[in-house]
Short mmCIF file of N, CA and C in Angstrom, two decimals:
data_model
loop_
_atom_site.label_atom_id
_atom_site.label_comp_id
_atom_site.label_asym_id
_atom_site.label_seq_id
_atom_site.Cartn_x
_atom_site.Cartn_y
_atom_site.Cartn_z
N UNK A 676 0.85 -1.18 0.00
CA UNK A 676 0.00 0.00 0.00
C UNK A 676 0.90 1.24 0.00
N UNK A 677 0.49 2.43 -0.72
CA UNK A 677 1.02 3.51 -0.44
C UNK A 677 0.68 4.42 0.48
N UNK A 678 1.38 5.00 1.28
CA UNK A 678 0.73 6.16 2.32
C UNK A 678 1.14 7.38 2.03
N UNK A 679 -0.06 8.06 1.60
CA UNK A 679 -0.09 9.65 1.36
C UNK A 679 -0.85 10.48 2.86
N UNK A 680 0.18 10.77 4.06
CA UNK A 680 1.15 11.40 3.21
C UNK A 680 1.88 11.07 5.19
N UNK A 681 3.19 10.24 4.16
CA UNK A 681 4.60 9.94 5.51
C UNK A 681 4.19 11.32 6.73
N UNK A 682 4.69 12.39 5.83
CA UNK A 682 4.81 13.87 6.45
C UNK A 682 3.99 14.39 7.32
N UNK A 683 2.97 13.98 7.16
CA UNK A 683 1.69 13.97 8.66
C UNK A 683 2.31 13.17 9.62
N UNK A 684 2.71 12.25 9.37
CA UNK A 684 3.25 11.32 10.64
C UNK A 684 3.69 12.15 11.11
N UNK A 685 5.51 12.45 10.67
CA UNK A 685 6.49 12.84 11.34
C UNK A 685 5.90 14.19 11.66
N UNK A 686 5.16 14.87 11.03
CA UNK A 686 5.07 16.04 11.80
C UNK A 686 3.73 15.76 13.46
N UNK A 687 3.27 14.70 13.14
CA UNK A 687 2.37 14.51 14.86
C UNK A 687 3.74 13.86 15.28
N UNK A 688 5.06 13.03 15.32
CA UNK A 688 5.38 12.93 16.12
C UNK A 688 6.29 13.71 16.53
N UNK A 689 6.82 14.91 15.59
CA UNK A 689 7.56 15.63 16.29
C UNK A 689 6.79 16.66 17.77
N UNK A 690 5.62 16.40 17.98
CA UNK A 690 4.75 17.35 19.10
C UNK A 690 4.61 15.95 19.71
N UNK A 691 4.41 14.83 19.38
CA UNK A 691 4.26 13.62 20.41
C UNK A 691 5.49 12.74 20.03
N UNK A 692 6.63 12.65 20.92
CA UNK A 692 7.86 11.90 20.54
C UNK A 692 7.50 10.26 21.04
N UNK A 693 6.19 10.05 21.81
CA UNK A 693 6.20 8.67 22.49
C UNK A 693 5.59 8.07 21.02
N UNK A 694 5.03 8.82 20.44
CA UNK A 694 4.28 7.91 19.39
C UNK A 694 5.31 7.60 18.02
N UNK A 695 6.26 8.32 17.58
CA UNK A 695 6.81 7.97 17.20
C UNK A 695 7.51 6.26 16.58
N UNK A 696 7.54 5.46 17.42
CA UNK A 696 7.72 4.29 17.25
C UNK A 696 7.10 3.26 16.74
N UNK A 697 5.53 3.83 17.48
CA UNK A 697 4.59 2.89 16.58
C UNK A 697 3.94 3.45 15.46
N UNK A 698 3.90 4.75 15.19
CA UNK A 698 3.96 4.92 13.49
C UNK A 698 5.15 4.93 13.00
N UNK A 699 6.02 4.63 13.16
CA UNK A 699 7.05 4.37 12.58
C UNK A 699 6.72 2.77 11.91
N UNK A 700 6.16 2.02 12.78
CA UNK A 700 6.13 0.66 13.06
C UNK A 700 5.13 0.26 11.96
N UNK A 701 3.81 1.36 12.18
CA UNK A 701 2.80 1.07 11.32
C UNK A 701 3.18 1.72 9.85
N UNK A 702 3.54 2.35 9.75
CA UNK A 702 4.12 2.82 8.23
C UNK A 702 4.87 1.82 7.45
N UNK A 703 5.76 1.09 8.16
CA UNK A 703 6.65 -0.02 7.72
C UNK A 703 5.57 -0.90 7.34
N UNK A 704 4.60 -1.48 8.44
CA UNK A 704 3.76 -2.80 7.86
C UNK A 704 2.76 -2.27 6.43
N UNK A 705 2.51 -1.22 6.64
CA UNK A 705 1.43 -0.59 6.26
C UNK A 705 2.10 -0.45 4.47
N UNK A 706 2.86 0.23 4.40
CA UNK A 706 3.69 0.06 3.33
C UNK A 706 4.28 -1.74 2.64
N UNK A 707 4.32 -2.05 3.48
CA UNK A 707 4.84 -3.94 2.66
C UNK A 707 3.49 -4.78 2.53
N UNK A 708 2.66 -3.90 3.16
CA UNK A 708 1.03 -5.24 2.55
C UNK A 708 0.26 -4.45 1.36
N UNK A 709 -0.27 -5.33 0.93
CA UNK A 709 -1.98 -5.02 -0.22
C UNK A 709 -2.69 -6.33 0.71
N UNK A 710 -3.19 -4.77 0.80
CA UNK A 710 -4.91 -5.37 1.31
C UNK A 710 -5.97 -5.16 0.55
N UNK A 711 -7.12 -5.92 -0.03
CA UNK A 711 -7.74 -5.60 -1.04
C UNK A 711 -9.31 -5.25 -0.25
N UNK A 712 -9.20 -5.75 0.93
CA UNK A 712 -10.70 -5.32 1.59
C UNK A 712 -10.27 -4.80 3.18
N UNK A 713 -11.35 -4.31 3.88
CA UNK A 713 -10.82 -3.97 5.59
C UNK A 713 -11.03 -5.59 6.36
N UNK A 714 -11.52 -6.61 5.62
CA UNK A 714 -11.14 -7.98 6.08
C UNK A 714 -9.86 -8.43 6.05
N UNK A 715 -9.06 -8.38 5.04
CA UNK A 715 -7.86 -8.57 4.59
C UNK A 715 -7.08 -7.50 5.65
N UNK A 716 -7.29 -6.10 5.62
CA UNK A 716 -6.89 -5.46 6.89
C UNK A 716 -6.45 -5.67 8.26
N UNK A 717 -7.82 -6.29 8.45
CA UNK A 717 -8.42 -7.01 9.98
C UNK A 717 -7.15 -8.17 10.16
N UNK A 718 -6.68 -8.73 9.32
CA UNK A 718 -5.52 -10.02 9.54
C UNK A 718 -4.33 -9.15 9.87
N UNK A 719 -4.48 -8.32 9.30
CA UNK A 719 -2.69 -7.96 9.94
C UNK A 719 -3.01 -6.92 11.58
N UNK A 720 -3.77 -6.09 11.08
CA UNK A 720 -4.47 -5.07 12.20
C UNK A 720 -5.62 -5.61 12.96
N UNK A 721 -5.41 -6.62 13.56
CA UNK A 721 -7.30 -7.19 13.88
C UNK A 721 -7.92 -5.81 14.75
N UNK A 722 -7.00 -5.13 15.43
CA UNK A 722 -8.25 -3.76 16.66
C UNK A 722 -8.58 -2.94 15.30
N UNK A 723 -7.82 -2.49 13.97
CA UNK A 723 -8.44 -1.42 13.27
C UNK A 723 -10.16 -1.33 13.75
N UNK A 724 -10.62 -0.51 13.32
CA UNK A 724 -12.18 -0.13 13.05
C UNK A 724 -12.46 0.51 11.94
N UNK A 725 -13.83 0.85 11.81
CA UNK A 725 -14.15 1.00 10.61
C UNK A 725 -15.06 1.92 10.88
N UNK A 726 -15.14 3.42 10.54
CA UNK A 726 -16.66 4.59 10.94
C UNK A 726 -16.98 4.80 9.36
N UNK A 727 -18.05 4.91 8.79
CA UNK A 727 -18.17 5.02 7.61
C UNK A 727 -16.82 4.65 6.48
N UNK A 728 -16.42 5.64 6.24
CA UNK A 728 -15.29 5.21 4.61
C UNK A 728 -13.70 5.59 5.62
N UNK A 729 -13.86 5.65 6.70
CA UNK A 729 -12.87 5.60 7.60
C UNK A 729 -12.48 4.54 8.33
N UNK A 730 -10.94 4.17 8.34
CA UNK A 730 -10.10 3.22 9.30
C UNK A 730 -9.55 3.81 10.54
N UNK A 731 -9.67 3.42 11.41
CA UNK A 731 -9.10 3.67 12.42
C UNK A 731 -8.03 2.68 13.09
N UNK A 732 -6.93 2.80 13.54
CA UNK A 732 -5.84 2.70 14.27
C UNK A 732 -5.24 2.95 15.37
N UNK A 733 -5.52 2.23 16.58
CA UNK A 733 -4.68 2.55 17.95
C UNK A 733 -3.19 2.34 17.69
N UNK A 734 -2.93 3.88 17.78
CA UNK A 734 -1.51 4.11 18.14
C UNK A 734 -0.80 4.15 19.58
N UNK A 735 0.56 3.40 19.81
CA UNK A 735 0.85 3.76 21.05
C UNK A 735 0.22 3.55 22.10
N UNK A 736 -0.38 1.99 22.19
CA UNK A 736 -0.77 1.56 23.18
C UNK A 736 -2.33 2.39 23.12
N UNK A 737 -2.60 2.55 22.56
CA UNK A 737 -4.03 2.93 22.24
C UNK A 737 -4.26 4.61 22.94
N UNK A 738 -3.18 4.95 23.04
CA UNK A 738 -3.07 6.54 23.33
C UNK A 738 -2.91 7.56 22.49
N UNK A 739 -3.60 7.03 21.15
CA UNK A 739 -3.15 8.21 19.82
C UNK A 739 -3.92 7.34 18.85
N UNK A 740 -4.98 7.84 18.18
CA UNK A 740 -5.46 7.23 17.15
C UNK A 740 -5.08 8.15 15.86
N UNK A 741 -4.83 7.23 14.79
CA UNK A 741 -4.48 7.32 13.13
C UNK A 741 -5.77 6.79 12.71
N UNK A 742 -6.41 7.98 11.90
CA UNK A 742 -7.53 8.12 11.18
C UNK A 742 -7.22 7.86 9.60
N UNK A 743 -7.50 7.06 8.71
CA UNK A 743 -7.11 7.10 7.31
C UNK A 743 -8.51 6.86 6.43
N UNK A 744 -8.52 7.26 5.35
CA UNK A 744 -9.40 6.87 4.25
C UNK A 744 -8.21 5.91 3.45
N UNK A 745 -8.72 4.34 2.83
CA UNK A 745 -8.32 3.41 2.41
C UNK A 745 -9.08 3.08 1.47
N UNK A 746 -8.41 3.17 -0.20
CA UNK A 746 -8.73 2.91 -1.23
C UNK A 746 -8.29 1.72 -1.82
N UNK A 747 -8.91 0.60 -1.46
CA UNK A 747 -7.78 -0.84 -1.77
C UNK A 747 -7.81 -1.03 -2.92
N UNK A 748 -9.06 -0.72 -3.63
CA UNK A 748 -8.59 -1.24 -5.22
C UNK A 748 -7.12 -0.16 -5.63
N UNK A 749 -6.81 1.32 -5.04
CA UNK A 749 -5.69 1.44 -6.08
C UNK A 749 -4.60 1.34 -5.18
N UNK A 750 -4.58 0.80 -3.80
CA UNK A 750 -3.52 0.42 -3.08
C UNK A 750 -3.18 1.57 -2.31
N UNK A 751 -3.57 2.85 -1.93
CA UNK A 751 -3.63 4.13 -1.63
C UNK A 751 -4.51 4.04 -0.22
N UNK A 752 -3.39 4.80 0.79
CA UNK A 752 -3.84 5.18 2.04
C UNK A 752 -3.61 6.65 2.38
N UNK A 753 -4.33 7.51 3.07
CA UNK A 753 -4.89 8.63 2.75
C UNK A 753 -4.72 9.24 4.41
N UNK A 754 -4.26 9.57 4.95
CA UNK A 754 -3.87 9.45 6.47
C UNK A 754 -4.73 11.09 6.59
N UNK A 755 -6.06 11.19 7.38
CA UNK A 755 -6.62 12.21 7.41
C UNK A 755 -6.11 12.81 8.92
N UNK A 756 -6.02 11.86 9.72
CA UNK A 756 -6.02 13.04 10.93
C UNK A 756 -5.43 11.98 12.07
N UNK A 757 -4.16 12.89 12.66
CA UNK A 757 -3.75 11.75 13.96
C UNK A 757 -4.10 12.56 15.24
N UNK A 758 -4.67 12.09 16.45
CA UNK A 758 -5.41 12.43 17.46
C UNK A 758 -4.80 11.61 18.78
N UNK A 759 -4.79 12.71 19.51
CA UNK A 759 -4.48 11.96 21.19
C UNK A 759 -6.04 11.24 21.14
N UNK A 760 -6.47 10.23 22.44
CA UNK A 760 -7.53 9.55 22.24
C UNK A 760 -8.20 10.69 23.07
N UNK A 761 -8.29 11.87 23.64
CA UNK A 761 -9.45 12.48 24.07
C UNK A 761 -9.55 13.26 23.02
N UNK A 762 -9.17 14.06 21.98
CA UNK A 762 -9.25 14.38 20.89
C UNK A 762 -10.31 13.73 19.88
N UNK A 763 -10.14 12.02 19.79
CA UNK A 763 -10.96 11.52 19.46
C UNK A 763 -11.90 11.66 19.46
N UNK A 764 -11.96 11.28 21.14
CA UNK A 764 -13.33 11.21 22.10
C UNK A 764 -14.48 12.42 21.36
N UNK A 765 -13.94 13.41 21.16
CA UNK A 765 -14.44 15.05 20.92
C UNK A 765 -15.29 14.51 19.64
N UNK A 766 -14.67 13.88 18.69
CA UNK A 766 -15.89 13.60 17.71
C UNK A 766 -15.59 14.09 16.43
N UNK A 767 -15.13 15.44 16.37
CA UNK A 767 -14.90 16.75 15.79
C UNK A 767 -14.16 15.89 14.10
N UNK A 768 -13.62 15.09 14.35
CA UNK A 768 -12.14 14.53 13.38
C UNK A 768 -13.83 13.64 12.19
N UNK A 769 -15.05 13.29 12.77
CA UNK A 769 -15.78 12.78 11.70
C UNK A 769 -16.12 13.81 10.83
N UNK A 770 -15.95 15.07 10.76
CA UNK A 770 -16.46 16.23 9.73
C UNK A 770 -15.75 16.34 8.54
N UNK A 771 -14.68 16.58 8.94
CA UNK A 771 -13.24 16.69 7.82
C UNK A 771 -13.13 14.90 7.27
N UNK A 772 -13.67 14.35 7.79
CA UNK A 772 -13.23 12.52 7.13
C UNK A 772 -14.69 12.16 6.59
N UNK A 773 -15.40 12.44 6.12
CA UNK A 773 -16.44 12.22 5.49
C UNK A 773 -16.83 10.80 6.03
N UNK A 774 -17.25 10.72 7.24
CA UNK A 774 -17.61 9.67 7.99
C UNK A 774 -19.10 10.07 7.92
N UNK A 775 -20.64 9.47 8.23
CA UNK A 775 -21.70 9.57 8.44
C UNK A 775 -21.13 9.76 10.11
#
């Protein structure tokens, strides 16, 4: 899969240095698979979730969620928004991600 865009990462972990590792971690896996459905997903990531046309990802021990839109037919991951989990909580991140 491709991830558009690395540069969101590194720029949430330069303000969060603990998370760092596991998007580091998830970029690596995330980059060496094709997944063609969020089932196929579910095998490598079984906690992902799914809110409308959105994936979700516990980062860092589940203290930072990675929000993405995932286009499997063209192999394209779309990284909309990374969030401490009370950030989450707020809701706010379904407007900008075209979630119902």
């Amino acid at each position: 899969m491709h991830v558009i865009s690395e540069k969101k990462l590194r720029e949430f972990w330069k303000s969060h240095p603990d998370a760092e590792t596991s998007l580091r971690a998830w970029h690596r896996v995330a980059e060496q698979s094709v997944w063609h459905s969020f089932a196929s997903l579910r095998e490598t990531f079984a906690r992902a979730d799914q809110v409308g046309r959105c994936t979700i990802f516990n980062i860092g021990g589940n203290k930072y969620r990675l929000i993405v839109v995932i286009h499997f037919n063209r192999e394209k991951i779309y990284v909309r928004h990374l969030l401490t989990h009370a950030a989450y909580d707020e809701g706010k991140w379904k407007e900008g991600c075209t979630c119902p």
